PDB file of C-alpha atoms in Angstrom:
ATOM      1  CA  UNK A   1     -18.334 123.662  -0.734  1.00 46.00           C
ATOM      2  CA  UNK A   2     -16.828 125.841  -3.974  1.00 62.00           C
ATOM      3  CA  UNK A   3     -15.855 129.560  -3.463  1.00 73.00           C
ATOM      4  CA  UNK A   4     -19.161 130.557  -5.007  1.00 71.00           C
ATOM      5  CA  UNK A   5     -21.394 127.787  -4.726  1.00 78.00           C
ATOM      6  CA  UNK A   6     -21.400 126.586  -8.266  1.00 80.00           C
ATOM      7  CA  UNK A   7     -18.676 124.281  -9.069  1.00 83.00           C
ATOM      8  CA  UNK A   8     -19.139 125.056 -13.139  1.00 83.00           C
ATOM      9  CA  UNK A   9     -18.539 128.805 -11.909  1.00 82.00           C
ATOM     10  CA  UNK A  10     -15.344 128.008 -10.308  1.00 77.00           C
ATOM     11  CA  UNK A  11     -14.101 125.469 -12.539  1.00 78.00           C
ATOM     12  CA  UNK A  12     -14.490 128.477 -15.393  1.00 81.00           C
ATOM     13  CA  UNK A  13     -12.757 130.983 -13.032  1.00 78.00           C
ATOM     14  CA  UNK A  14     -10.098 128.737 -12.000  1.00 75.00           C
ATOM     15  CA  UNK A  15      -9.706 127.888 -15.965  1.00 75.00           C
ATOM     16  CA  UNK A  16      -9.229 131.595 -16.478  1.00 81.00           C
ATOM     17  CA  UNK A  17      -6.770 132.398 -13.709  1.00 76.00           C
ATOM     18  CA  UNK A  18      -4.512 129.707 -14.873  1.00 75.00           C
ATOM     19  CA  UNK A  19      -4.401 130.693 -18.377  1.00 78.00           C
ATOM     20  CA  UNK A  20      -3.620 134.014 -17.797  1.00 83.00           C
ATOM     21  CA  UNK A  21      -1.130 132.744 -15.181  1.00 83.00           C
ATOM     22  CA  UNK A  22       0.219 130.314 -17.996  1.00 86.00           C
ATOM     23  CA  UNK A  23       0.626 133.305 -20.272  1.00 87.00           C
ATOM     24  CA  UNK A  24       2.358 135.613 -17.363  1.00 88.00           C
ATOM     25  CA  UNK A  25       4.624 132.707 -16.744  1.00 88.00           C
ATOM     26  CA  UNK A  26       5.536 132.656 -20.592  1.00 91.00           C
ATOM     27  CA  UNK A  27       5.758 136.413 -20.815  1.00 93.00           C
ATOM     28  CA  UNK A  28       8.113 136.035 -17.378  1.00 93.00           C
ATOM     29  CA  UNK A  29      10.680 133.471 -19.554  1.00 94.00           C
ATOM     30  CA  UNK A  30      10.790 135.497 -22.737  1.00 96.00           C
ATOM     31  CA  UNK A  31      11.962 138.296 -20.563  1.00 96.00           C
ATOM     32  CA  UNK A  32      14.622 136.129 -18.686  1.00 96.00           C
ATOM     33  CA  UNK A  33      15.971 134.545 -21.684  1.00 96.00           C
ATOM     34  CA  UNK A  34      16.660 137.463 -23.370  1.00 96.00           C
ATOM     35  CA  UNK A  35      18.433 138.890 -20.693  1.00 97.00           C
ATOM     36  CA  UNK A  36      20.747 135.276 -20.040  1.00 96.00           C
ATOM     37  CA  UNK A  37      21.187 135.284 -24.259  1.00 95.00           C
ATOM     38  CA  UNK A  38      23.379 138.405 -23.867  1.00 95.00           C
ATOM     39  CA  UNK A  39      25.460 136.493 -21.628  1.00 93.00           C
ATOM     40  CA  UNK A  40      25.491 133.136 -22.932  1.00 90.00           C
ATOM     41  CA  UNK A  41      24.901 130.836 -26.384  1.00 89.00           C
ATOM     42  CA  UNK A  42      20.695 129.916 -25.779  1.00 91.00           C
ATOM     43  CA  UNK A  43      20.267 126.089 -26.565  1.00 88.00           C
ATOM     44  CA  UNK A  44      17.129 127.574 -27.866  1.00 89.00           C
ATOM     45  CA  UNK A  45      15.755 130.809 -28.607  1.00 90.00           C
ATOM     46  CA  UNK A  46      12.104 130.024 -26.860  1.00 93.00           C
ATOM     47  CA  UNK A  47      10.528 129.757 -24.100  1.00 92.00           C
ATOM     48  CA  UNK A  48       8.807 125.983 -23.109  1.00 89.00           C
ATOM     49  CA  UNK A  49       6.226 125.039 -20.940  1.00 84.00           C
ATOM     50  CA  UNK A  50       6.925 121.671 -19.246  1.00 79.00           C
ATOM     51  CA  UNK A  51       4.616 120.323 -16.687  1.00 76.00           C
ATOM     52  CA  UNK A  52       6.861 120.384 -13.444  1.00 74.00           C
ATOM     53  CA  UNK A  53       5.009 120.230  -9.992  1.00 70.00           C
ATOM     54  CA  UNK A  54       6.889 123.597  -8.954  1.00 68.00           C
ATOM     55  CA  UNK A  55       5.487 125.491 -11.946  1.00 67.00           C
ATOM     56  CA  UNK A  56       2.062 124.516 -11.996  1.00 70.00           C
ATOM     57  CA  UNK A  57       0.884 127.104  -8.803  1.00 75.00           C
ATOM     58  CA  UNK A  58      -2.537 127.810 -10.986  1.00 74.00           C
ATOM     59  CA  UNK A  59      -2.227 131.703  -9.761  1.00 78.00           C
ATOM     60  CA  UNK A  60       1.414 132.666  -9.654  1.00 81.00           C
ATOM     61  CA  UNK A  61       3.695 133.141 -12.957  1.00 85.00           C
ATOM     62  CA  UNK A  62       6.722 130.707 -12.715  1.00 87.00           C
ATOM     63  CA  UNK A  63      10.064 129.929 -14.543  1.00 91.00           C
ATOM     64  CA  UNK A  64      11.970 126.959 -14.251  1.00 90.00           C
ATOM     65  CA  UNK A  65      16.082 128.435 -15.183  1.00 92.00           C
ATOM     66  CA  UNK A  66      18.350 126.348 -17.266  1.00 90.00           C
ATOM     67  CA  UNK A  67      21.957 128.178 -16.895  1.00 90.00           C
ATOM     68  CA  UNK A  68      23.985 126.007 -19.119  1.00 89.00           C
ATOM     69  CA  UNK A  69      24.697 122.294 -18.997  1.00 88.00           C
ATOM     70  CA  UNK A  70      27.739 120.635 -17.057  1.00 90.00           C
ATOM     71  CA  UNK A  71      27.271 117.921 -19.920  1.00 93.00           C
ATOM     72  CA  UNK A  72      28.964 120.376 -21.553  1.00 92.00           C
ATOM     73  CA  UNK A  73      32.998 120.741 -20.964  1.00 95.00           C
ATOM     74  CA  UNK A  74      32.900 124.842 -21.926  1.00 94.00           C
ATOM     75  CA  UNK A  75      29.544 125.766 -20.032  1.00 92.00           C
ATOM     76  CA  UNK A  76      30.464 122.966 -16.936  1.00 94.00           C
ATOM     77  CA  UNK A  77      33.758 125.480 -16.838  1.00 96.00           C
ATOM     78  CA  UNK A  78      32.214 128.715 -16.829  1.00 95.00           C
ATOM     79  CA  UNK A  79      29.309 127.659 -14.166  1.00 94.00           C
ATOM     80  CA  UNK A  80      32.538 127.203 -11.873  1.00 96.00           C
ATOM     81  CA  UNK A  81      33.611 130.724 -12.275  1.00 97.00           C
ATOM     82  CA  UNK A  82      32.706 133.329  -9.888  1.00 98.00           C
ATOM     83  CA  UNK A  83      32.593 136.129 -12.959  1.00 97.00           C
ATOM     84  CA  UNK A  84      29.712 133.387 -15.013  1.00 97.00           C
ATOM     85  CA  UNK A  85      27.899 132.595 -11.535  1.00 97.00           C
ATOM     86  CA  UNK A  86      27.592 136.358 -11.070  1.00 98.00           C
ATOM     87  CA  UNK A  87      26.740 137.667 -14.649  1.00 97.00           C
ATOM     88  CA  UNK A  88      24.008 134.947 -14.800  1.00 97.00           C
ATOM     89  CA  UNK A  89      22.510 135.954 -11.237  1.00 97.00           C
ATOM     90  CA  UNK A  90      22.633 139.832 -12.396  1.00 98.00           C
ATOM     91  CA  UNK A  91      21.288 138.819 -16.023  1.00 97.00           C
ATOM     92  CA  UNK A  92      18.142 136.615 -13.990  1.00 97.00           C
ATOM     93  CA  UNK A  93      17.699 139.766 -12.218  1.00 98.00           C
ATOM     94  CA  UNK A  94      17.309 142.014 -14.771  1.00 98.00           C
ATOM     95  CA  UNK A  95      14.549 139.778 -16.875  1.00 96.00           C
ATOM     96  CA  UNK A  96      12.704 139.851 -13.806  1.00 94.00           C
ATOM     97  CA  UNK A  97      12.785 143.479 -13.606  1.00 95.00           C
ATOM     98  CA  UNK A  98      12.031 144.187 -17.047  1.00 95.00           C
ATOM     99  CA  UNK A  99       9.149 141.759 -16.393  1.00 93.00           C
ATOM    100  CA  UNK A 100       7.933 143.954 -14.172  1.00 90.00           C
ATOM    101  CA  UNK A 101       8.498 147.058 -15.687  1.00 91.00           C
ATOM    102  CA  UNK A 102       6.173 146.317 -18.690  1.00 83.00           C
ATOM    103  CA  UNK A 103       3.560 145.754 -16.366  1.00 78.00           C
ATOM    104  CA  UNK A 104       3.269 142.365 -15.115  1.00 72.00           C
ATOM    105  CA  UNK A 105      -0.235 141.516 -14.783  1.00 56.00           C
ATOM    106  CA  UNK A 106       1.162 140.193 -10.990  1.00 54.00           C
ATOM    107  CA  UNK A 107       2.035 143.305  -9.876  1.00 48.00           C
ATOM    108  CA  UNK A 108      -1.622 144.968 -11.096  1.00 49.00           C
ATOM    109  CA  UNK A 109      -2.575 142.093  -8.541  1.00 50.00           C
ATOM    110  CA  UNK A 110      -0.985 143.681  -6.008  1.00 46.00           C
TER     111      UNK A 110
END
């Protein structure tokens, strides 16, 4: 049986949830990206929505992280540095902070 009895009711609901999750989770890159482009040359300057099993969660925001490439000679030798592993950690932190400080529509969940 559906949460409310009507299965039109919850499809809508469930429809509404994820697209304001979908725009959460795009909100949630912007403000990670800019925070890793102060640190590193961005591949691109956008965020993209790709259909991955571990970001679909219809209710939670989510971010899929691409540091730099080890395709790449100069980024595979700065991903093996302490000083790049740390600055990219820190930078990941603070776009999830400043995520949250504009007022993540997750935390108003809360």
């Amino acid at each position: 049986m559906s949460k409310s009895g009507d299965r039109y009711v919850d499809h809508t609901m469930f429809d509404m949830v994820q697209s304001l999750t979908i725009a959460d989770s795009l909100k949630f890159g912007k403000a990670v990206l800019n925070k890793l482009g102060k640190i590193n040359k961005l591949h691109k300057n956008q965020v993209e929505q790709a259909g991955f099993a571990v970001l679909k969660a219809p209710d939670i925001p989510s971010i899929l992280v691409e540091t730099a490439f080890i395709s790449n000679v100069e980024e595979e030798r700065k991903l093996k540095t302490a000083t790049f592993q740390q600055e990219v950690a820190e930078s990941i932190l603070a776009g999830i902070k400043a995520y949250f400080a504009d007022g993540a529509t997750l935390a108003r969940r809360g």
